[in-house]
CSV table of C-alpha atoms in Angstrom, one decimal:
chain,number,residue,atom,x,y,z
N,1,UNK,CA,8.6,18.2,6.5
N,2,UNK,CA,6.9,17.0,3.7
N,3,UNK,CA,9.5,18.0,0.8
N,4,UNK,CA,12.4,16.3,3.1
N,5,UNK,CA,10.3,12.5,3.9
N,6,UNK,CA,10.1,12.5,-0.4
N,7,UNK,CA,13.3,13.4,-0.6
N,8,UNK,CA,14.2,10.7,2.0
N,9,UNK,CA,12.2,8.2,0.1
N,10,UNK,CA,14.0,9.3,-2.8
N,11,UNK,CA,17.6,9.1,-1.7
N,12,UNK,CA,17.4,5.9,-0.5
N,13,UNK,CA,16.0,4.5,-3.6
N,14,UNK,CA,18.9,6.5,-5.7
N,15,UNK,CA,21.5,4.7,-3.4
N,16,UNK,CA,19.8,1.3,-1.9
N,17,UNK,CA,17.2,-0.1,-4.4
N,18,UNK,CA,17.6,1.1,-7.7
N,19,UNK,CA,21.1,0.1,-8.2
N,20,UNK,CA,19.9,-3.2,-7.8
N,21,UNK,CA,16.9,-3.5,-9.6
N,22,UNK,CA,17.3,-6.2,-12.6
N,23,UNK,CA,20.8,-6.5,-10.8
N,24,UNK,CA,20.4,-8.8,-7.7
N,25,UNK,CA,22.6,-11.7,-6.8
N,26,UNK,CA,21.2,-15.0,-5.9
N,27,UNK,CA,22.3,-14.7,-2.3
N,28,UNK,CA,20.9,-10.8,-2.0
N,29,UNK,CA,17.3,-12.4,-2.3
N,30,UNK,CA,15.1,-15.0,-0.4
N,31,UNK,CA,11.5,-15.6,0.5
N,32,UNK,CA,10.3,-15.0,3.9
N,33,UNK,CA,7.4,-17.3,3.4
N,34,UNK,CA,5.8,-19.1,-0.1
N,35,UNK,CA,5.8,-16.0,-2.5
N,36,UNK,CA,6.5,-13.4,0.1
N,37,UNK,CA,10.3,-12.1,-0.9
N,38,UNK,CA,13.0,-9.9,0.8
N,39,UNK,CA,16.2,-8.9,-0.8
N,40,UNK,CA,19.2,-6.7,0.2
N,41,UNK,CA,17.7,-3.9,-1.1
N,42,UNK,CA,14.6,-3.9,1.3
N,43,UNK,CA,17.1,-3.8,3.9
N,44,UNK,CA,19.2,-1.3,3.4
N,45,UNK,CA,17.0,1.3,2.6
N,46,UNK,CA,14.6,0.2,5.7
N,47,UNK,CA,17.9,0.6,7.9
N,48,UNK,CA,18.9,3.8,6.1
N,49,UNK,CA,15.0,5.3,6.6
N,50,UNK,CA,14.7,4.5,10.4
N,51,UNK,CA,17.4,6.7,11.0
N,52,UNK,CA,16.7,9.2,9.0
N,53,UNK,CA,13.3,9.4,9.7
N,54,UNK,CA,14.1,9.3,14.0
N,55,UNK,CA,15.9,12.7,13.1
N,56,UNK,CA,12.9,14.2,11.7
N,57,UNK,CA,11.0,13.0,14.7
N,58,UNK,CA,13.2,11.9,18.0
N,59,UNK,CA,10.0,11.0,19.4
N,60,UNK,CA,8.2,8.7,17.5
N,61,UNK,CA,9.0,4.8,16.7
N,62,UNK,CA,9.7,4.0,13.8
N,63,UNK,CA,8.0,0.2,12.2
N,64,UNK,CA,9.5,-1.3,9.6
N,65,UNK,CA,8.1,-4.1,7.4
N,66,UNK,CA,11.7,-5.8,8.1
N,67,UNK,CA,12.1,-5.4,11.4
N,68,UNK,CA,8.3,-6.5,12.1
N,69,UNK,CA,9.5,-9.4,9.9
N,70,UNK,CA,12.2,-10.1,12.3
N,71,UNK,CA,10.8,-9.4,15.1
N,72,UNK,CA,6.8,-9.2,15.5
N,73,UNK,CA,6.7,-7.2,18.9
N,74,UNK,CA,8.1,-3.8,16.9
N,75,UNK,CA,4.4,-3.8,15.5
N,76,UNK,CA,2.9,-3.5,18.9
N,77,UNK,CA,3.7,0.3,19.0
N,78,UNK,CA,0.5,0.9,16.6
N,79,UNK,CA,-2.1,-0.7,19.0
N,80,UNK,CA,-4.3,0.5,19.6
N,81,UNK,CA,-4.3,4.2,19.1
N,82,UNK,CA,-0.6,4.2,18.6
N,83,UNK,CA,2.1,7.0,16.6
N,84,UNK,CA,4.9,6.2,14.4
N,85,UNK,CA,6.1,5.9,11.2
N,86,UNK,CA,5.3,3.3,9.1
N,87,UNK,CA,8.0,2.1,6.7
N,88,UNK,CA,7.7,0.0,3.3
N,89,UNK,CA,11.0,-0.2,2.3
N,90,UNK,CA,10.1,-1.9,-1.3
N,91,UNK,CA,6.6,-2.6,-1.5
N,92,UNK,CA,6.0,-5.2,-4.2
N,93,UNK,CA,9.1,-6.6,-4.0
N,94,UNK,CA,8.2,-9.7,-6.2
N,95,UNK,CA,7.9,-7.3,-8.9
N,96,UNK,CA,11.4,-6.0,-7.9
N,97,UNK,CA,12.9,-9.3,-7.7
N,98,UNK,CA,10.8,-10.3,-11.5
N,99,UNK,CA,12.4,-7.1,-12.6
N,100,UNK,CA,9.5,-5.7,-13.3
N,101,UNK,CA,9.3,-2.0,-12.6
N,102,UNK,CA,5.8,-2.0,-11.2
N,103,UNK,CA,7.4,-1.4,-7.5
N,104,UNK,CA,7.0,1.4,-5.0
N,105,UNK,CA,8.9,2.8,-1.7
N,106,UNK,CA,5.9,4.0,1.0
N,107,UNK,CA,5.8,6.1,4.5
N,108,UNK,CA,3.0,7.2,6.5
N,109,UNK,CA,2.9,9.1,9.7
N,110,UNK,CA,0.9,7.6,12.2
N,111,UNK,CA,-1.2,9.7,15.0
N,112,UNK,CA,-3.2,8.2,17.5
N,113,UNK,CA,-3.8,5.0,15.2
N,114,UNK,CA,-4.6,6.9,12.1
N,115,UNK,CA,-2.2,8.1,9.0
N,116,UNK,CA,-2.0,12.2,8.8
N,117,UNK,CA,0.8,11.9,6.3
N,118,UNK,CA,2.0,9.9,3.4
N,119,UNK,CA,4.2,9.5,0.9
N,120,UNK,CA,4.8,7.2,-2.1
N,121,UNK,CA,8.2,7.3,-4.6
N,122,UNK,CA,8.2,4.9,-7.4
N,123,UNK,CA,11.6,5.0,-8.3
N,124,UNK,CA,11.5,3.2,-11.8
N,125,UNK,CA,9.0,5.7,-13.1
N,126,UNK,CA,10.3,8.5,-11.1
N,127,UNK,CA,7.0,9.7,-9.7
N,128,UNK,CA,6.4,10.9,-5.9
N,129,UNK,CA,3.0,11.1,-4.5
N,130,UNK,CA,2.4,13.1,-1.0
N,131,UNK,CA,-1.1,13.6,1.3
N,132,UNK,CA,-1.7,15.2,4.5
N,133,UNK,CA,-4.6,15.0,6.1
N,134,UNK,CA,-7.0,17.9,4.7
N,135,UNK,CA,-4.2,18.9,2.5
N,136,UNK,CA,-4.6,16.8,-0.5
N,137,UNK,CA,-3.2,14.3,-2.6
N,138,UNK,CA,-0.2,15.1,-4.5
N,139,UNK,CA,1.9,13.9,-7.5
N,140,UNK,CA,4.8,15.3,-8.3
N,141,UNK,CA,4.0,18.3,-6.6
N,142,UNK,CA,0.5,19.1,-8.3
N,143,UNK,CA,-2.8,18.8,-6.8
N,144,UNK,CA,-5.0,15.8,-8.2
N,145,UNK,CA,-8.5,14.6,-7.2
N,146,UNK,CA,-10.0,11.0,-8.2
N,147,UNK,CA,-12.6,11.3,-12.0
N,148,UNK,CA,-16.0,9.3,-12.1
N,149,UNK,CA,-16.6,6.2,-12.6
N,150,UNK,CA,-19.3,4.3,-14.6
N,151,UNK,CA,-22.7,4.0,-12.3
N,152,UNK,CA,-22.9,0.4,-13.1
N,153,UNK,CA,-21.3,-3.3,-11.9
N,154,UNK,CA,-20.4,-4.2,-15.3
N,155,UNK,CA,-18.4,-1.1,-15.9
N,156,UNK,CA,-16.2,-1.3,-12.5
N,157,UNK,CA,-12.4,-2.5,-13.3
N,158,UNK,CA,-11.7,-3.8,-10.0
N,159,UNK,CA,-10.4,-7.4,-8.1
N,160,UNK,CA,-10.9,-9.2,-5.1
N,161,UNK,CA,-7.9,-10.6,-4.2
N,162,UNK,CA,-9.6,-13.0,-1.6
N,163,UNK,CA,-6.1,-15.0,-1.3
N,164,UNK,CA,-5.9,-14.7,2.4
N,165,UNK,CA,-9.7,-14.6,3.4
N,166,UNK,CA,-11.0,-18.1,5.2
N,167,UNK,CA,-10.5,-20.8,2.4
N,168,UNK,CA,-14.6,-21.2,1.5
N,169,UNK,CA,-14.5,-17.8,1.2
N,170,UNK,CA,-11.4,-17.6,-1.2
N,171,UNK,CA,-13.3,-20.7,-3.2
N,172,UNK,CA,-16.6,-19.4,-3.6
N,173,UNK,CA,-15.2,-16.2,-5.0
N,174,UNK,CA,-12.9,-18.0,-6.9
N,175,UNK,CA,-15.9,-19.8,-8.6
N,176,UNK,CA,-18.3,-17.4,-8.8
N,177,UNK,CA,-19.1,-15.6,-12.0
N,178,UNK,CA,-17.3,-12.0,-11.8
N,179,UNK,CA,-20.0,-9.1,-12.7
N,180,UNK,CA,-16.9,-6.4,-13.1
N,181,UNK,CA,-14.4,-6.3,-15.2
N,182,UNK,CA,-11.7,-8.3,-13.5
N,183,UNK,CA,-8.4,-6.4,-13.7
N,184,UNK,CA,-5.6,-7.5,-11.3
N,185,UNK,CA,-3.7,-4.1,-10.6
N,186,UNK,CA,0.4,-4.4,-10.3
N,187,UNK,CA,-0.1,-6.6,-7.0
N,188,UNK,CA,1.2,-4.2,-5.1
N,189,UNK,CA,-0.2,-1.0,-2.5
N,190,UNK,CA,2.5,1.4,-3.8
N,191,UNK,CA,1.4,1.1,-7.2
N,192,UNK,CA,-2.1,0.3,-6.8
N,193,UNK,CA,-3.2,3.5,-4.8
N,194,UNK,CA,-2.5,5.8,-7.3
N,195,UNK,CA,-3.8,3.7,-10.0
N,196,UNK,CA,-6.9,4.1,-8.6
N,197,UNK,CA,-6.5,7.6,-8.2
N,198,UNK,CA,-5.2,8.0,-11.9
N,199,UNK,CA,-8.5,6.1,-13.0
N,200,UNK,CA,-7.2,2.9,-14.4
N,201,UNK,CA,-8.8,1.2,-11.7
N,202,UNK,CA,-12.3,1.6,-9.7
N,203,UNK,CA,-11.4,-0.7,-7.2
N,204,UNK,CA,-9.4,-3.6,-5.0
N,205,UNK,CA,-10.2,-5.4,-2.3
N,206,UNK,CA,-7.4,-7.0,0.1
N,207,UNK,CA,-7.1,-9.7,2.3
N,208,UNK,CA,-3.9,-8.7,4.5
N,209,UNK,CA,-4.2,-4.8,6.0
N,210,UNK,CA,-0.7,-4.8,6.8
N,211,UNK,CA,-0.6,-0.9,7.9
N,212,UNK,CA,2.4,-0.5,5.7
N,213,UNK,CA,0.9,-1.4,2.9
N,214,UNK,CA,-2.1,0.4,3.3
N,215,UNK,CA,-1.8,3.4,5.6
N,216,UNK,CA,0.1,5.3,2.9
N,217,UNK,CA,-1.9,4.8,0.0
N,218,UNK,CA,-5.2,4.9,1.8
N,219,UNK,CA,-4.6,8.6,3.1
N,220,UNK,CA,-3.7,9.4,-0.6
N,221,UNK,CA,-6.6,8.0,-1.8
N,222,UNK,CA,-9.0,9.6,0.9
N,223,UNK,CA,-6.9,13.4,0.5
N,224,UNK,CA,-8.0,12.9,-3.6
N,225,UNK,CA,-11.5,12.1,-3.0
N,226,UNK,CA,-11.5,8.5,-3.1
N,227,UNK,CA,-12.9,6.0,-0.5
N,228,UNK,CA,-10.8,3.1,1.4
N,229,UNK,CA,-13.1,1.1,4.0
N,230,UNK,CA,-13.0,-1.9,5.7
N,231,UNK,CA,-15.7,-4.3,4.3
N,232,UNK,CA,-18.0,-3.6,6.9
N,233,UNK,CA,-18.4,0.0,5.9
N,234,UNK,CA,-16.1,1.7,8.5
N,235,UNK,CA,-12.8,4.0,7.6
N,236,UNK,CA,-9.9,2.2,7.0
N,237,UNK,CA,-7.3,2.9,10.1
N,238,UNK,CA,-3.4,2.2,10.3
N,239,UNK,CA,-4.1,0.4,13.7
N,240,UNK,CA,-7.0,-1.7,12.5
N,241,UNK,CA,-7.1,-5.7,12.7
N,242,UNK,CA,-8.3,-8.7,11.1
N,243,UNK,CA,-9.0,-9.1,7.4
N,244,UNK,CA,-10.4,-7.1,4.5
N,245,UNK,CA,-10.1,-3.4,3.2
N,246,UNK,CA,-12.5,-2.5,0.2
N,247,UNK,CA,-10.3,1.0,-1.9
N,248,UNK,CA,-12.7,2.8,-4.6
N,249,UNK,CA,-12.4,5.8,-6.8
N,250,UNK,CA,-15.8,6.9,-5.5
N,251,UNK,CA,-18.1,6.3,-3.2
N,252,UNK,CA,-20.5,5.2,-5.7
N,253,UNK,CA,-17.6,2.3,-6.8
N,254,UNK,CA,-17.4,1.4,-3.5
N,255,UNK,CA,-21.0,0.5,-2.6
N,256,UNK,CA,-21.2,-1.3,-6.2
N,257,UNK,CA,-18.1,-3.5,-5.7
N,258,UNK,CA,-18.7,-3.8,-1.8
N,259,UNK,CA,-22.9,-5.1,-3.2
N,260,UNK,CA,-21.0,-8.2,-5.0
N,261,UNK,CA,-19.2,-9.4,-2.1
N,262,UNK,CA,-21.4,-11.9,-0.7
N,263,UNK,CA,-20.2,-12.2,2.5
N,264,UNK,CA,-22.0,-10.5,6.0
């Protein structure tokens, strides 16, 4: 099954997305909300996916980002303890829209609320990541495992993008001195998962824990020997709520970015 939900991801990017990357039409794009885009190509290969993915499993749901976008109820499914598969058509689609190739296609297999499989395609730099739960991360079909990273503050490359936290939060982050060095990562889960896995980040924080934008890259992550948790020090799950998820390369990375955010 694993081979044929890449090779899924991958179809649907030859025929849906990338034939419209750097090539969209005004009325193919518009924002669902201040800086939050769709475009035709989101939908299209969501639509194409959740059928093809309902063949590979006739039982399970499928969630789309779209079709949670259109409808919020679809979501319910995943609480709590719920299965499905978790869809993310084009996952920083800004970047898609910016033409910027820094863009990603996600799906994660849900089980009782957490993800035992996932799989990432980034079409524009035609690599495919895979993970199953004690199987291992994968990219392009070869095993890889997270390196080391420096043992102190000042060494982590890391952000955290506090955006949707409560608004003193946001500002006292925003004005506090940052001990790391501050790097920003593509702004997106699809390509920011296996950057930390590839090393050229330590660690990001998020606000939102949309499970489609997380669930994938956080069982990658995990399955390569990296670390996402929620702020309070418990596993990241596909069916959690609220706000905040902390990703590392290490558990060492973790517990030094997780020491400079000042909040209980």
């Amino acid at each position: 099954m694993a081979d044929d939900v890449l090779a899924l991801l991958q179809e649907a990017g030859d025929r849906f997305v990338r034939p419209r990357f750097r090539a969209l039409a005004d009325a193919e794009m518009a924002e669902k909300s201040p800086g939050d885009w769709v475009t035709i190509a989101d939908r299209e290969a969501e639509a194409f996916l959740e059928s093809a993915l309902r063949a590979v499993r006739p039982d399970l749901p499928v969630v789309g980002e779209e079709a949670v976008a259109a409808d919020p109820s679809v979501l319910d499914v995943l609480y709590p303890g719920g299965s499905c598969w978790l869809v993310d058509p084009v996952d920083g689609t800004r970047n898609f829209v910016d033409g910027d190739p820094a863009y990603g296609m996600a799906i994660a297999l849900v089980e009782r609320g957490e993800a035992v499989a996932s799989w990432i395609w980034q079409p524009e730099f035609g690599v495919g990541w895979q993970a199953e739960a004690g199987a291992g991360t994968f990219r392009n079909g070869e095993r890889v495992r997270v390196g080391t990273t420096a043992p102190a503050v000042a060494d982590l490359r890391g952000v955290f993008h506090t955006r949707f936290f409560p608004p003193e939060q946001h500002a006292l982050m925003e004005s506090r001195p940052v001990p790391y060095r501050r790097t920003l990562g593509s702004l997106n889960s699809a390509c920011d998962y296996p950057a930390l896995i590839e090393g050229s980040i330590d660690f990001i924080c998020w606000g939102r824990i949309l499970p489609w934008d997380h669930a994938p890259g956080s069982l990658l992550l995990a399955e390569a020997g990296g670390v996402a948790r929620r702020l309070d020090g418990t596993d990241y799950r596909a069916d959690a709520t609220g706000l905040g998820t902390l990703a590392a390369t290490t558990p060492q990375a973790w517990e030094l970015a997780r020491s400079t955010w000042p909040f209980d």
